[in-house]
């Protein structure tokens, strides 16, 4: 998934990860929790 986003944005993997960290900082607390729950569920389901 990260590699796909890197190719789409023409960034390195490191840059995509950092971009995600900056985007997370801009979310409000509720949205951040929703996103964390979604990513955790992806992990549980073996999607990542």
GROMACS .gro file of N, CA, C and O in nm:
model
  192
    1UNK      N    1   0.083  -0.119   0.000
    1UNK     CA    2   0.000   0.000   0.000
    1UNK      C    3   0.088   0.126   0.000
    1UNK      O    4   0.061   0.218  -0.075
    2UNK      N    5   0.191   0.126   0.084
    2UNK     CA    6   0.279   0.243   0.090
    2UNK      C    7   0.354   0.260  -0.042
    2UNK      O    8   0.368   0.371  -0.093
    3UNK      N    9   0.398   0.149  -0.098
    3UNK     CA   10   0.469   0.156  -0.226
    3UNK      C   11   0.378   0.212  -0.335
    3UNK      O   12   0.422   0.291  -0.418
    4UNK      N   13   0.251   0.171  -0.335
    4UNK     CA   14   0.156   0.221  -0.434
    4UNK      C   15   0.138   0.372  -0.420
    4UNK      O   16   0.140   0.445  -0.519
    5UNK      N   17   0.123   0.418  -0.296
    5UNK     CA   18   0.107   0.563  -0.272
    5UNK      C   19   0.234   0.638  -0.313
    5UNK      O   20   0.226   0.748  -0.366
    6UNK      N   21   0.349   0.578  -0.288
    6UNK     CA   22   0.474   0.642  -0.326
    6UNK      C   23   0.480   0.660  -0.477
    6UNK      O   24   0.518   0.766  -0.527
    7UNK      N   25   0.442   0.556  -0.551
    7UNK     CA   26   0.443   0.566  -0.697
    7UNK      C   27   0.343   0.670  -0.746
    7UNK      O   28   0.372   0.748  -0.837
    8UNK      N   29   0.223   0.673  -0.683
    8UNK     CA   30   0.120   0.768  -0.725
    8UNK      C   31   0.163   0.913  -0.702
    8UNK      O   32   0.128   1.001  -0.779
    9UNK      N   33   0.236   0.937  -0.595
    9UNK     CA   34   0.274   1.073  -0.559
    9UNK      C   35   0.417   1.108  -0.599
    9UNK      O   36   0.462   1.220  -0.577
   10UNK      N   37   0.487   1.011  -0.656
   10UNK     CA   38   0.627   1.027  -0.696
   10UNK      C   39   0.716   1.066  -0.580
   10UNK      O   40   0.808   1.146  -0.594
   11UNK      N   41   0.688   1.012  -0.463
   11UNK     CA   42   0.768   1.035  -0.344
   11UNK      C   43   0.838   0.905  -0.304
   11UNK      O   44   0.799   0.798  -0.348
   12UNK      N   45   0.938   0.917  -0.220
   12UNK     CA   46   1.002   0.797  -0.167
   12UNK      C   47   0.912   0.739  -0.058
   12UNK      O   48   0.821   0.807  -0.008
   13UNK      N   49   0.937   0.615  -0.020
   13UNK     CA   50   0.859   0.553   0.087
   13UNK      C   51   0.871   0.634   0.216
   13UNK      O   52   0.773   0.656   0.287
   14UNK      N   53   0.991   0.680   0.244
   14UNK     CA   54   1.014   0.761   0.365
   14UNK      C   55   0.932   0.890   0.360
   14UNK      O   56   0.872   0.930   0.460
   15UNK      N   57   0.926   0.953   0.245
   15UNK     CA   58   0.849   1.077   0.230
   15UNK      C   59   0.699   1.051   0.246
   15UNK      O   60   0.628   1.131   0.306
   16UNK      N   61   0.649   0.939   0.193
   16UNK     CA   62   0.507   0.906   0.206
   16UNK      C   63   0.471   0.883   0.353
   16UNK      O   64   0.369   0.930   0.401
   17UNK      N   65   0.558   0.812   0.424
   17UNK     CA   66   0.532   0.788   0.567
   17UNK      C   67   0.531   0.920   0.642
   17UNK      O   68   0.443   0.945   0.725
   18UNK      N   69   0.627   1.007   0.614
   18UNK     CA   70   0.633   1.137   0.681
   18UNK      C   71   0.510   1.221   0.647
   18UNK      O   72   0.453   1.288   0.733
   19UNK      N   73   0.467   1.217   0.521
   19UNK     CA   74   0.348   1.290   0.479
   19UNK      C   75   0.227   1.243   0.558
   19UNK      O   76   0.144   1.323   0.602
   20UNK      N   77   0.216   1.112   0.579
   20UNK     CA   78   0.107   1.058   0.659
   20UNK      C   79   0.112   1.107   0.802
   20UNK      O   80   0.008   1.139   0.861
   21UNK      N   81   0.231   1.115   0.858
   21UNK     CA   82   0.244   1.164   0.995
   21UNK      C   83   0.200   1.309   1.004
   21UNK      O   84   0.131   1.349   1.100
   22UNK      N   85   0.236   1.391   0.907
   22UNK     CA   86   0.194   1.531   0.906
   22UNK      C   87   0.042   1.543   0.891
   22UNK      O   88  -0.022   1.626   0.956
   23UNK      N   89  -0.016   1.458   0.806
   23UNK     CA   90  -0.161   1.460   0.785
   23UNK      C   91  -0.235   1.420   0.912
   23UNK      O   92  -0.338   1.479   0.946
   24UNK      N   93  -0.182   1.321   0.984
   24UNK     CA   94  -0.244   1.278   1.109
   24UNK      C   95  -0.247   1.394   1.209
   24UNK      O   96  -0.346   1.413   1.280
   25UNK      N   97  -0.142   1.471   1.213
   25UNK     CA   98  -0.135   1.585   1.306
   25UNK      C   99  -0.243   1.687   1.279
   25UNK      O  100  -0.282   1.763   1.368
   26UNK      N  101  -0.294   1.693   1.156
   26UNK     CA  102  -0.395   1.791   1.121
   26UNK      C  103  -0.538   1.745   1.152
   26UNK      O  104  -0.632   1.823   1.142
   27UNK      N  105  -0.553   1.618   1.190
   27UNK     CA  106  -0.685   1.565   1.222
   27UNK      C  107  -0.726   1.603   1.363
   27UNK      O  108  -0.642   1.616   1.452
   28UNK      N  109  -0.857   1.616   1.384
   28UNK     CA  110  -0.904   1.635   1.521
   28UNK      C  111  -0.898   1.500   1.593
   28UNK      O  112  -0.880   1.396   1.532
   29UNK      N  113  -0.914   1.503   1.726
   29UNK     CA  114  -0.896   1.382   1.808
   29UNK      C  115  -0.993   1.271   1.767
   29UNK      O  116  -0.954   1.154   1.758
   30UNK      N  117  -1.119   1.305   1.738
   30UNK     CA  118  -1.217   1.203   1.701
   30UNK      C  119  -1.180   1.136   1.569
   30UNK      O  120  -1.182   1.014   1.557
   31UNK      N  121  -1.143   1.213   1.472
   31UNK     CA  122  -1.105   1.158   1.341
   31UNK      C  123  -0.978   1.074   1.352
   31UNK      O  124  -0.964   0.972   1.288
   32UNK      N  125  -0.886   1.119   1.437
   32UNK     CA  126  -0.762   1.044   1.458
   32UNK      C  127  -0.792   0.907   1.517
   32UNK      O  128  -0.735   0.806   1.475
   33UNK      N  129  -0.884   0.903   1.614
   33UNK     CA  130  -0.923   0.775   1.676
   33UNK      C  131  -0.992   0.684   1.574
   33UNK      O  132  -0.967   0.564   1.571
   34UNK      N  133  -1.078   0.741   1.490
   34UNK     CA  134  -1.147   0.662   1.387
   34UNK      C  135  -1.045   0.601   1.290
   34UNK      O  136  -1.057   0.485   1.252
   35UNK      N  137  -0.950   0.681   1.251
   35UNK     CA  138  -0.847   0.633   1.158
   35UNK      C  139  -0.762   0.525   1.223
   35UNK      O  140  -0.731   0.423   1.161
   36UNK      N  141  -0.726   0.544   1.349
   36UNK     CA  142  -0.647   0.443   1.421
   36UNK      C  143  -0.725   0.312   1.430
   36UNK      O  144  -0.668   0.204   1.410
   37UNK      N  145  -0.855   0.321   1.458
   37UNK     CA  146  -0.938   0.200   1.465
   37UNK      C  147  -0.942   0.129   1.329
   37UNK      O  148  -0.934   0.007   1.322
   38UNK      N  149  -0.955   0.207   1.223
   38UNK     CA  150  -0.961   0.151   1.088
   38UNK      C  151  -0.831   0.078   1.053
   38UNK      O  152  -0.832  -0.034   1.001
   39UNK      N  153  -0.718   0.142   1.083
   39UNK     CA  154  -0.588   0.082   1.052
   39UNK      C  155  -0.566  -0.043   1.139
   39UNK      O  156  -0.517  -0.145   1.090
   40UNK      N  157  -0.605  -0.036   1.265
   40UNK     CA  158  -0.591  -0.154   1.351
   40UNK      C  159  -0.675  -0.270   1.296
   40UNK      O  160  -0.629  -0.383   1.294
   41UNK      N  161  -0.796  -0.241   1.250
   41UNK     CA  162  -0.881  -0.347   1.194
   41UNK      C  163  -0.819  -0.407   1.069
   41UNK      O  164  -0.827  -0.527   1.046
   42UNK      N  165  -0.754  -0.323   0.988
   42UNK     CA  166  -0.683  -0.373   0.870
   42UNK      C  167  -0.573  -0.470   0.913
   42UNK      O  168  -0.552  -0.573   0.849
   43UNK      N  169  -0.503  -0.436   1.021
   43UNK     CA  170  -0.398  -0.525   1.073
   43UNK      C  171  -0.456  -0.656   1.120
   43UNK      O  172  -0.404  -0.763   1.088
   44UNK      N  173  -0.566  -0.650   1.196
   44UNK     CA  174  -0.632  -0.770   1.246
   44UNK      C  175  -0.677  -0.860   1.131
   44UNK      O  176  -0.667  -0.983   1.137
   45UNK      N  177  -0.727  -0.799   1.025
   45UNK     CA  178  -0.777  -0.873   0.909
   45UNK      C  179  -0.666  -0.923   0.817
   45UNK      O  180  -0.694  -0.988   0.716
   46UNK      N  181  -0.542  -0.888   0.847
   46UNK     CA  182  -0.430  -0.932   0.765
   46UNK      C  183  -0.414  -0.855   0.635
   46UNK      O  184  -0.345  -0.901   0.545
   47UNK      N  185  -0.478  -0.739   0.628
   47UNK     CA  186  -0.467  -0.658   0.506
   47UNK      C  187  -0.335  -0.585   0.499
   47UNK      O  188  -0.290  -0.547   0.389
   48UNK      N  189  -0.275  -0.563   0.614
   48UNK     CA  190  -0.144  -0.495   0.617
   48UNK      C  191  -0.049  -0.572   0.706
   48UNK      O  192  -0.091  -0.654   0.786
   0.00000   0.00000   0.00000
